[in-house]
Coordinates of C-alpha atoms and ligand atoms in Angstrom, one line a residue:
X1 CA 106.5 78.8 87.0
X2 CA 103.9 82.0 87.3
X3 CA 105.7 85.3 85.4
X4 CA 106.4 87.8 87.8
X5 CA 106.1 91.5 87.6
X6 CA 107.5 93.4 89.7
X7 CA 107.0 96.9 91.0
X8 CA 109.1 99.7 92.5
X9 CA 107.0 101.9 94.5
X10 CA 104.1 101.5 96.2
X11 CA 101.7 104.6 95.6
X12 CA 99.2 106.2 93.3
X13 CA 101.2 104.6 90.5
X14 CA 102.6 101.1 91.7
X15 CA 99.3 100.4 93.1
X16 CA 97.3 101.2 90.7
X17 CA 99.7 99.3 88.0
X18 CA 99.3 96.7 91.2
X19 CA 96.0 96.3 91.1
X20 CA 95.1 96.2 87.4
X21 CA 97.9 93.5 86.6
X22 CA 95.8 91.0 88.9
X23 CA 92.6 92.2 87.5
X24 CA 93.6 91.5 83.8
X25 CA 96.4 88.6 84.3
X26 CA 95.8 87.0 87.8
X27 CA 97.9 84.3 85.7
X28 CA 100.8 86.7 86.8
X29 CA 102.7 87.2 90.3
X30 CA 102.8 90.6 91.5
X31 CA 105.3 91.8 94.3
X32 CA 105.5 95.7 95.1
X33 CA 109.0 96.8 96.7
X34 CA 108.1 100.2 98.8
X35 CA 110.6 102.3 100.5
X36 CA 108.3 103.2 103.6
X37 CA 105.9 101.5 105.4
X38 CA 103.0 103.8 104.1
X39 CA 101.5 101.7 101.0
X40 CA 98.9 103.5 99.0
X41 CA 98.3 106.4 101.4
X42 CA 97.0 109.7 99.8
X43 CA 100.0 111.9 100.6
X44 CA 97.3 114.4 98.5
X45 CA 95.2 114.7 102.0
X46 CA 98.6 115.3 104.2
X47 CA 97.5 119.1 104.3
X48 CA 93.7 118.2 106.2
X49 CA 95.4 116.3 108.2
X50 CA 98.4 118.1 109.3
X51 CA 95.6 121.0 109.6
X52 CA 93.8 119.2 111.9
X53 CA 90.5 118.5 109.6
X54 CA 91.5 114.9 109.4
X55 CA 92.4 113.3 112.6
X56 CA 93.6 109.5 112.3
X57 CA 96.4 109.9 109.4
X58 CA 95.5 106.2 108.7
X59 CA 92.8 107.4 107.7
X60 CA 94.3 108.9 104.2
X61 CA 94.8 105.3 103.4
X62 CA 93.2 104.2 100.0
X63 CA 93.5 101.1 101.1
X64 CA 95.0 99.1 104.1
X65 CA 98.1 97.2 103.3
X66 CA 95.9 93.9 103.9
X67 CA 93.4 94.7 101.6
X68 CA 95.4 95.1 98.8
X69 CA 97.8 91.7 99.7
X70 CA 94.2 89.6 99.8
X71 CA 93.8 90.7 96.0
X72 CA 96.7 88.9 95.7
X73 CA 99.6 91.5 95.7
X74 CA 102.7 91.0 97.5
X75 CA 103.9 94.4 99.3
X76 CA 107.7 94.1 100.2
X77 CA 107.5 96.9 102.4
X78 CA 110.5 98.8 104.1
X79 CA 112.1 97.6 101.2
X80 CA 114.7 100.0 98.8
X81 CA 115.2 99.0 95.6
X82 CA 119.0 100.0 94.9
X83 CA 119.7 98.4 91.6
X84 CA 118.5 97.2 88.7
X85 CA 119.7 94.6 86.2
X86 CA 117.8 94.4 82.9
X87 CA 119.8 92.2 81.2
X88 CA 119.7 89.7 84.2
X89 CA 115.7 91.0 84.5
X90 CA 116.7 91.3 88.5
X91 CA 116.3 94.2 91.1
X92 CA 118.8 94.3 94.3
X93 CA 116.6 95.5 97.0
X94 CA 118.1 96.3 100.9
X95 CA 115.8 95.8 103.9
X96 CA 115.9 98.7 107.1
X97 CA 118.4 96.5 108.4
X98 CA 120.6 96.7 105.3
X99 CA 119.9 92.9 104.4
X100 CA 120.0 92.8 100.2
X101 CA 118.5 90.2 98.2
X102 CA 117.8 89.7 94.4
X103 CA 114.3 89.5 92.8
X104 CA 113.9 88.1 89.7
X105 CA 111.3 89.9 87.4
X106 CA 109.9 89.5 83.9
X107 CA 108.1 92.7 83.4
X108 CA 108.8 95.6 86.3
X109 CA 107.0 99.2 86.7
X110 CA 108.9 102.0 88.0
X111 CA 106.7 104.2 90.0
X112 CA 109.2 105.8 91.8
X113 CA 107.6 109.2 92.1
X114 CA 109.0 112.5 92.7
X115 CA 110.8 114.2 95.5
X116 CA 110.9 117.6 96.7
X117 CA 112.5 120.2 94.6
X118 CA 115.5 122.4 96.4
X119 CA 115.3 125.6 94.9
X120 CA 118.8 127.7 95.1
X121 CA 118.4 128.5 99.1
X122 CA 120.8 128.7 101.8
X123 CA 120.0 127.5 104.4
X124 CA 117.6 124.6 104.0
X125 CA 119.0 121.9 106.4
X126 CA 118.3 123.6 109.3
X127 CA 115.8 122.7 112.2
X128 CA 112.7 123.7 111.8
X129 CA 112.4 124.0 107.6
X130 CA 110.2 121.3 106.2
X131 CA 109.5 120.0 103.3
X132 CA 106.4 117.9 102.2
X133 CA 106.1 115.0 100.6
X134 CA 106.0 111.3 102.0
X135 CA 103.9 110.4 105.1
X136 CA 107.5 110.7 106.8
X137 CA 107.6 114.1 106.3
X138 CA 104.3 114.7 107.5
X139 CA 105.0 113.2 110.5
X140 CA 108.3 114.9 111.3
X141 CA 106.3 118.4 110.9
X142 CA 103.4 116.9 113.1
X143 CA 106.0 116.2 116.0
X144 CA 107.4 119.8 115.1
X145 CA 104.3 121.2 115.4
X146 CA 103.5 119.1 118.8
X147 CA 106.9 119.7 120.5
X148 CA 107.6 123.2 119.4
X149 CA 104.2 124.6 119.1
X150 CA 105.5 127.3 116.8
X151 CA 103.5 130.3 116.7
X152 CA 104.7 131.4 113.3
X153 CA 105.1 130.5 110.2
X154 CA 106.4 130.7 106.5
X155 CA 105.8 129.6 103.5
X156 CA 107.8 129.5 100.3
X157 CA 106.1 128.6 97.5
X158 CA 102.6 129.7 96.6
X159 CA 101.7 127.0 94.5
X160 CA 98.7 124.2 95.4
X161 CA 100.2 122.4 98.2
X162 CA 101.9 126.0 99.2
X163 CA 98.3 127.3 99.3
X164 CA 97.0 124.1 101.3
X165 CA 99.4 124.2 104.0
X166 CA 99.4 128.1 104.8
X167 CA 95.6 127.2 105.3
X168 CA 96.1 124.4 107.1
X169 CA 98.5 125.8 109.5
X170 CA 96.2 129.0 109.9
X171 CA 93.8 126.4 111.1
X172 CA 96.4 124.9 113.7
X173 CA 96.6 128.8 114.8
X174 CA 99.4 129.3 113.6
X175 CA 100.2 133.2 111.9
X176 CA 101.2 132.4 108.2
X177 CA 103.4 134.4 105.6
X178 CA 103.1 133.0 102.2
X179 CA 106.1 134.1 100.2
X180 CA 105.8 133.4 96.2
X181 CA 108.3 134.3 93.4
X182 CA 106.2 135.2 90.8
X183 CA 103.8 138.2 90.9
X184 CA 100.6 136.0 91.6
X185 CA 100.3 133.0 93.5
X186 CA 98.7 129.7 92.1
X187 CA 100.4 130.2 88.8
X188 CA 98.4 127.6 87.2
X189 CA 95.4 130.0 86.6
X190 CA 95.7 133.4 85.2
X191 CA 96.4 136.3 86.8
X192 CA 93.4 138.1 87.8
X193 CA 91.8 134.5 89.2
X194 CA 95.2 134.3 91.2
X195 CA 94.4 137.3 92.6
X196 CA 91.1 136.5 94.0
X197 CA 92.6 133.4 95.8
X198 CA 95.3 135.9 97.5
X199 CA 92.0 137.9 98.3
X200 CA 90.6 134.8 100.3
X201 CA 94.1 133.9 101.9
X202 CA 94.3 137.3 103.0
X203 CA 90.5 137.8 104.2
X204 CA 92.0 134.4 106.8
X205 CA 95.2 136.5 108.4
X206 CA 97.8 135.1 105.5
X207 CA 100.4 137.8 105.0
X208 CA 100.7 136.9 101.3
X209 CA 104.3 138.9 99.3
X210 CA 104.6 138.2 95.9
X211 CA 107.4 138.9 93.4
X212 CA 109.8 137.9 96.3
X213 CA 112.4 134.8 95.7
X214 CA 113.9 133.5 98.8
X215 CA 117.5 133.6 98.8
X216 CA 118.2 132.4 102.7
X217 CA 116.8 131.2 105.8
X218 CA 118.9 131.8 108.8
X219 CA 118.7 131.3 112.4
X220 CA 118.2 134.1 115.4
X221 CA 117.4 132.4 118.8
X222 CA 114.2 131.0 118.5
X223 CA 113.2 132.2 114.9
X224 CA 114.1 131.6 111.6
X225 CA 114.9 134.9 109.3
X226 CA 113.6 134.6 105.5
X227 CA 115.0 136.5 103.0
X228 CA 115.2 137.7 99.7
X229 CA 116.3 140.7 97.4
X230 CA 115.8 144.1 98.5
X231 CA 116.0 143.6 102.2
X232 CA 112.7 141.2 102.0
X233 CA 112.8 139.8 105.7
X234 CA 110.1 137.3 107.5
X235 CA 110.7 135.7 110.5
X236 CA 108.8 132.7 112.1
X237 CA 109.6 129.2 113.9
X238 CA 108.8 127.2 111.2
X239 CA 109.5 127.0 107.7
X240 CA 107.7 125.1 105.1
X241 CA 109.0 124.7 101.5
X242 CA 106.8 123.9 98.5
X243 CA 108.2 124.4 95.6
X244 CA 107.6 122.0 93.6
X245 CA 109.3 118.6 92.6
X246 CA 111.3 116.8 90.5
X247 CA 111.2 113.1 89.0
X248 CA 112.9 110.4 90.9
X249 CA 114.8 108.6 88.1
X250 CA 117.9 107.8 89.5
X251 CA 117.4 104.3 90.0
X252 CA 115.9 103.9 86.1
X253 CA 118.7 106.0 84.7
X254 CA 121.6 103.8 86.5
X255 CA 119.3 100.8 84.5
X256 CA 119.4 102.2 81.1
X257 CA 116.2 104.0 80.9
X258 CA 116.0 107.4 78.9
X259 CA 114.7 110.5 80.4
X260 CA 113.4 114.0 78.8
X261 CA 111.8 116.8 80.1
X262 CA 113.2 117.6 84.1
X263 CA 115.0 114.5 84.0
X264 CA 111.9 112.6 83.9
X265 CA 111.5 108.7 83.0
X266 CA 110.4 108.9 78.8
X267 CA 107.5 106.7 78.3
X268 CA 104.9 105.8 75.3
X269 CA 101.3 106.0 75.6
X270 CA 102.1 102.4 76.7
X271 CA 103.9 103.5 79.4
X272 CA 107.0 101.8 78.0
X273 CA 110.4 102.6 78.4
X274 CA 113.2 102.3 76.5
X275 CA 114.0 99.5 78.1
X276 CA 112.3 95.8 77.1
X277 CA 110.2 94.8 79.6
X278 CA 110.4 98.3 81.5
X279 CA 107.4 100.1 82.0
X280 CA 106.9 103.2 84.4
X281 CA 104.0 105.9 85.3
X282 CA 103.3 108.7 87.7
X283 CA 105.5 111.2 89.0
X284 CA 108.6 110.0 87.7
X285 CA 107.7 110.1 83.9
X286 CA 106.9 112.8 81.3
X287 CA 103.3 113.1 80.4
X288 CA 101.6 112.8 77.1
X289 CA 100.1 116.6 76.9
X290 CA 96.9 115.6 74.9
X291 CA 96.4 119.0 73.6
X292 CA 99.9 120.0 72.7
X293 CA 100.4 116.2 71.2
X294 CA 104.0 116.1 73.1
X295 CA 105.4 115.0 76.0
X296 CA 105.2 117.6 79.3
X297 CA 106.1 116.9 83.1
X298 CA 102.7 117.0 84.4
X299 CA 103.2 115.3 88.3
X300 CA 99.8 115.0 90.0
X301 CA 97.9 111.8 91.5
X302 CA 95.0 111.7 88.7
X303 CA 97.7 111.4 86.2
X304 CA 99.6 109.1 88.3
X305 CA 96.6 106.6 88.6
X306 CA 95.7 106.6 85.2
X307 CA 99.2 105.8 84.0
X308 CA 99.6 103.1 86.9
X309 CA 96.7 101.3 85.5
X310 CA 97.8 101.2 82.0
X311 CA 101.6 100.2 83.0
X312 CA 100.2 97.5 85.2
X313 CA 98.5 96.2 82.0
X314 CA 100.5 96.2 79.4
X315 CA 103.4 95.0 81.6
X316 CA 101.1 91.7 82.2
X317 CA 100.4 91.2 78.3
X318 CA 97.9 94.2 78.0
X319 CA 97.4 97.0 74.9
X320 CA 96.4 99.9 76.7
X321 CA 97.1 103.2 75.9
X322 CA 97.4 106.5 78.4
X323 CA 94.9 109.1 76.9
X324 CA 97.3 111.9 78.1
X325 CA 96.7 114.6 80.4
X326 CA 95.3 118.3 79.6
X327 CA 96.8 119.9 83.1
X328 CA 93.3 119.7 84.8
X329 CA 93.8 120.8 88.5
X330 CA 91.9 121.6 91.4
X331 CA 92.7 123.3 94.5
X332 CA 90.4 124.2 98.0
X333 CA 91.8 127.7 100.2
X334 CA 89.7 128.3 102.5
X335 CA 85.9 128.5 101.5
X336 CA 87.5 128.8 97.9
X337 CA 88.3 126.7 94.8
X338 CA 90.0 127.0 92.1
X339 CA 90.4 124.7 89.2
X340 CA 91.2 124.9 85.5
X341 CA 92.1 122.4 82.6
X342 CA 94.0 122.7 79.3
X343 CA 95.4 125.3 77.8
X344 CA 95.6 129.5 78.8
X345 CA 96.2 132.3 76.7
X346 CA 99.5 132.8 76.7
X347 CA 100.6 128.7 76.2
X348 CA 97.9 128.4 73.4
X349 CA 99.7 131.0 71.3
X350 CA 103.7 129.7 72.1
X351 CA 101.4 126.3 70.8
X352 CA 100.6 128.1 67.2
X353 CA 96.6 128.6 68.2
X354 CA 95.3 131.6 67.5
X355 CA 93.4 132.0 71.1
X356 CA 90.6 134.0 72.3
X357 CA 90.0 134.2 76.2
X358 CA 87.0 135.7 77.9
X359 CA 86.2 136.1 81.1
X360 CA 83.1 136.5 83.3
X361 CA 81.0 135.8 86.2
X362 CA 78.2 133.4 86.3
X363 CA 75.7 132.6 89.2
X364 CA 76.2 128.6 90.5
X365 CA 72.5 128.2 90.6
X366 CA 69.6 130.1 90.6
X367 CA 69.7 133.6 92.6
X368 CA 66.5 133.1 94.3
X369 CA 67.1 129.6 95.7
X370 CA 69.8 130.2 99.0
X371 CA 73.0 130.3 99.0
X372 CA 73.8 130.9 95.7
X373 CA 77.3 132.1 94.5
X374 CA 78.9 133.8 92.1
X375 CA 81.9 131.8 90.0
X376 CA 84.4 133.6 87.8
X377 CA 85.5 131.8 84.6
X378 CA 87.8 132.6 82.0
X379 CA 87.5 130.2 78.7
X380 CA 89.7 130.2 76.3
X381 CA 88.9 129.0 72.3
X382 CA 91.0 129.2 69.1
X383 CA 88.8 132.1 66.6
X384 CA 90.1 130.4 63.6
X385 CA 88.3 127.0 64.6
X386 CA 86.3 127.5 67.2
X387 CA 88.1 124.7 69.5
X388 CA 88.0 124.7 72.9
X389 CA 91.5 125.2 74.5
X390 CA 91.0 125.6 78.1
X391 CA 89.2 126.8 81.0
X392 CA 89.5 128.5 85.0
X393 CA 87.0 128.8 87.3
X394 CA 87.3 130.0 91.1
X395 CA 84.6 129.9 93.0
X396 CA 83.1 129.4 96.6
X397 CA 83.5 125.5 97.6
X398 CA 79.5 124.8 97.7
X399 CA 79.3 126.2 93.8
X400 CA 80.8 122.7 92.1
X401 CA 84.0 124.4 90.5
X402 CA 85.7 120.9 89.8
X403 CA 83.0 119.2 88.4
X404 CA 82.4 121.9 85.8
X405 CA 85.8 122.4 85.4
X406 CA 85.5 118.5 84.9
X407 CA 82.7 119.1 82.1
X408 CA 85.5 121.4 80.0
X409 CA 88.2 118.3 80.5
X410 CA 85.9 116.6 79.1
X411 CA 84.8 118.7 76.3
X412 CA 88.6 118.9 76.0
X413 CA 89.1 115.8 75.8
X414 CA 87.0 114.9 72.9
X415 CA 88.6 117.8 71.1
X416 CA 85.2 120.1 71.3
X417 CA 84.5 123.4 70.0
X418 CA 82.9 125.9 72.4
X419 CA 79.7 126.2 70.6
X420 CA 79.0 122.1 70.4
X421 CA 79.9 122.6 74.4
X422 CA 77.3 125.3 74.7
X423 CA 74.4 122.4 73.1
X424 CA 75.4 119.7 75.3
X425 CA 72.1 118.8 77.4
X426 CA 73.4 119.7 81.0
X427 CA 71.7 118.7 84.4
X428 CA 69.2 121.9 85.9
X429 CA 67.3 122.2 89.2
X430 CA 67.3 125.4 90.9
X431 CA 69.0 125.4 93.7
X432 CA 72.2 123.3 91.9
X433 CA 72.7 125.3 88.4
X434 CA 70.6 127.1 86.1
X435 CA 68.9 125.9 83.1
X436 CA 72.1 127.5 81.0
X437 CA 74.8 126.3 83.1
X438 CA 77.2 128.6 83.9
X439 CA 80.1 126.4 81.6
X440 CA 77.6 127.3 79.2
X441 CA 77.2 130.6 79.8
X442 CA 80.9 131.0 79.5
X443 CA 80.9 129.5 76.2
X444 CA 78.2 131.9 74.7
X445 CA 79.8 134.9 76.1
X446 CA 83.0 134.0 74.2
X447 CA 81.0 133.0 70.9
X448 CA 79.8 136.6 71.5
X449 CA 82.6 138.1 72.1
X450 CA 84.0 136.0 68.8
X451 CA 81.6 137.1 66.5
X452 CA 81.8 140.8 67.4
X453 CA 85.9 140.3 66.7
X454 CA 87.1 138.1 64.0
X455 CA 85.2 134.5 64.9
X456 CA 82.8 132.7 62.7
X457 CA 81.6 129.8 64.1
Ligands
FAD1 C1 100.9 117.6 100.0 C2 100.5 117.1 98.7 C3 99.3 117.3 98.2 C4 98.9 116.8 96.9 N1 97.7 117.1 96.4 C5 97.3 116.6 95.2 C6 96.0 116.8 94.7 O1 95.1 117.4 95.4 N2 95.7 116.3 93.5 C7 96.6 115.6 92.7 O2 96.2 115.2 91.6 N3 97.8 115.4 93.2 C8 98.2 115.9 94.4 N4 99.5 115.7 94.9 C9 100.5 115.0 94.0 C10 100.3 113.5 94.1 O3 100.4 113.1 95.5 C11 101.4 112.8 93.3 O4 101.2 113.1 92.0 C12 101.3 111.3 93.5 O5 101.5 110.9 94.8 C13 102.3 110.6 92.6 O6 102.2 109.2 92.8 P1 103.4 108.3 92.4 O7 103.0 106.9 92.7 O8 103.9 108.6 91.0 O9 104.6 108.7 93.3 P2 104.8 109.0 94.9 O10 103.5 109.3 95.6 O11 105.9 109.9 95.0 O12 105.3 107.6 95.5 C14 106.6 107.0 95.1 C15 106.6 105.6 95.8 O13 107.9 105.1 95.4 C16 108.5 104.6 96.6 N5 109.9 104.5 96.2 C17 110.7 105.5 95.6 N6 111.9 105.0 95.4 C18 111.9 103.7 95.8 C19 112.9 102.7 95.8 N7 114.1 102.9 95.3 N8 112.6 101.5 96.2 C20 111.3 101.2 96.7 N9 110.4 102.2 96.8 C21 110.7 103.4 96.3 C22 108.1 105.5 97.7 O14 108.2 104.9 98.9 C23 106.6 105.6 97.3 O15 105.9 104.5 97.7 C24 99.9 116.1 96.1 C25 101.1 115.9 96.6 C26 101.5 116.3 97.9 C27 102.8 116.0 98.5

């Protein structure tokens, strides 16, 4: 009899680990159990859809469901997995008609992702507050949005998907407040870059309030009331809640399976559990922070890939190892984007580096050649060695912000300093960089800034 692996949850992660199991074993069965019927969708494009950019949401597939069952995959779909028996090696999973059967497994992947997170609000359960997530969520705000045709809107949660749904529903007309606990939104990038993205939200119509945490949401008539300490108020017919998620574990913890940071699933850099013969990746396991050498709760769909490919591996005989992640993120509001990877000031020092950040502004390509604009980055390095620790950038959407911010993940990731970063022999033409690149003009400015403080390098 063929061994059978066995995989709970059918998106970034479980496909991925899907699809590399038959690549390196096709010796081994492979069945994926998936809650919905939406296998392998890019719940990542929900916010150009929902904002009208995309039209067909079967378009956000990856890949069609038959696709990935003629690579030889088996997709149980509609199918909840409810328990699991490790010592049996089965999983108890209950059709949408609440028929159960048993599935025997010798090596099973949890990618059982993340839900929402439900921050301390009264009020949520109400019509007209959504949350985003699955592709059933982003249908239940597209009928909203069809049947209702709210006028108004508001946000909570000024984070990346926060950001990409305030645009998106400023496209669908809609008028947008963005309300975000901390004092700038997009937290993930320092505070002056933060500002400049609540400059572009605000140059499209967003009423954008920071330093406000929601406390309630309550009905009057047609509108929902928003509001928070000292008699903050908003009122709109819709309500969108991003703030964040958290690790869906249940299902591993009921099985035996260790968790860590947020309650999520504790893996190696094999993507092992605790567990023989249990592996898991993406959203619903800690991260191997590759910078900070320990484990973090890093949830995004690169990560989630990356770790589905090596779980799908080593769960099929394989000796792959995650490289870990370095927080690299980018976001698109408006004709803005911002990105950054590793490690800012303030994290660098909690992390015993002794951290140096500089920021400036650098042309995208030449001046004279059309259409050229400015990017703002901040790099940060550590003066005693000279390392690279991390990098922002915001910048118009024409002036390739993720793929430099991709050139610092990868300086990053092979542990660079900022001067062997400022050598590397970059691309130039005119009208797409300049002969210094601006990544590399961001490292010489903080070598300069370096030497005229404490750094030798
Ligand atoms: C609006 C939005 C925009 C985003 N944009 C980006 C972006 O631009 N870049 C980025 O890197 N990331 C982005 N993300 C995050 C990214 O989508 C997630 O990191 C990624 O989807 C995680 O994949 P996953 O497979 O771990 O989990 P999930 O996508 O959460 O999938 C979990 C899967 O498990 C299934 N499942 C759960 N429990 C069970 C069960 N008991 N039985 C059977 N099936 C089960 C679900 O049906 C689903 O198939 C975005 C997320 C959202 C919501």
């Amino acid at each position: 009899m063929m061994a059978r692996l066995l995989i709970i949850g059918g998106s970034d992660a479980g496909i991925s680990a899907a699809l590399r199991a038959r690549e390196v074993n096709p010796a081994w069965e492979v069945t994926v159990v998936v809650a919905d019927r939406y296998p392998n969708y890019s719940i990542c494009g929900l916010p150009f859809w929902l904002g009208g950019e995309i039209p067909d949401w079967r378009d956000l597939a990856h890949r069609k469901a038959e696709d990935i069952e003629a690579l030889g995959i088996d997709l149980l779909l509609g199918h909840t997995a409810r328990t699991i028996d490790p010592t049996a090696k089965t999983a108890r999973v209950v059709d949408e008609a609440g028929r159960s059967k048993h599935i025997p497994y010798d090596s099973l992947v949890f990618g059982t992702g993340a839900v929402p997170a439900r921050p301390p609000v009264e009020g949520l359960e109400q019509e007209g507050v959504f949350f985003l997530r699955m592709m059933g969520d982003g249908f239940a705000l597209r009928d909203y949005l069809a049947e209702q045709s709210p006028a108004s809107a508001v946000v909570v949660g000024g984070g990346y998907i926060g950001l990409e749904m305030a645009e998106a529903l400023i496209h669908r007309g809609l008028r947008v407040t963005l309300v975000e606990h901390l004092p700038s939104v997009l937290a993930t990038v320092d505070p002056p870059l933060g500002a400049l993205v609540r400059e572009g939200l605000n140059g499209h119509g967003a009423n954008v309030v920071t330093g406000v945490a929601v406390a309630s949401i309550d009905r009057q008539g047609h509108h929902l009331v928003v509001a928070g300490p000292e008699g903050f108020q908003a009122k709109a017919e819709l309500v969108l809640v991003a703030t964040g998620v958290r690790p869906n574990a249940d299902l591993a913890i009921a099985a035996g399976v260790e968790t860590g940071q947020w309650g999520a699933i504790r893996v190696s850099r094999a993507m092992e559990t605790n567990v023989p013969h249990v592996y898991a990746a993406g959203d619903c396991v800690e991260t191997h922070d590759r910078l900070m050498e320990r484990n973090a709760y890093v949830p995004l769909g690169s990560t989630a890939h990356k770790q589905g490919r090596v779980a799908g591996e080593n769960a099929v005989g394989g000796q792959a190892t995650f490289g870990g992640t370095l927080g690299t993120q980018v976001v698109k509001v408006f004709e803005m984007v911002a990105g950054r990877t590793g490690l800012r000031d303030d994290k660098a020092r909690e992390a015993g580096f002794d951290p140096l950040t500089v920021q400036l502004e650098a042309w995208d390509h030449k001046v004279y050649y059309p259409g050229a604009h400015k990017l703002h980055v901040r790099v940060t390095g550590d003066r005693q060695t000279g390392r690279l620790l991390g990098a922002q950038i915001v910048g118009h959407r024409t002036a390739e912000v993720s793929k430099r911010v991709d050139v610092f993940a990868t300086a990053l990731f092979n542990q660079m300093t900022v001067r062997a970063l400022s050598d590397v022999d970059l691309s130039y033409t005119p009208p797409l960089s300049t002969p210094w690149d601006a990544v590399q003009v961001a490292a010489q400015a903080w070598m300069k800034c370096g030497r005229e403080g404490t750094l030798e390098t």
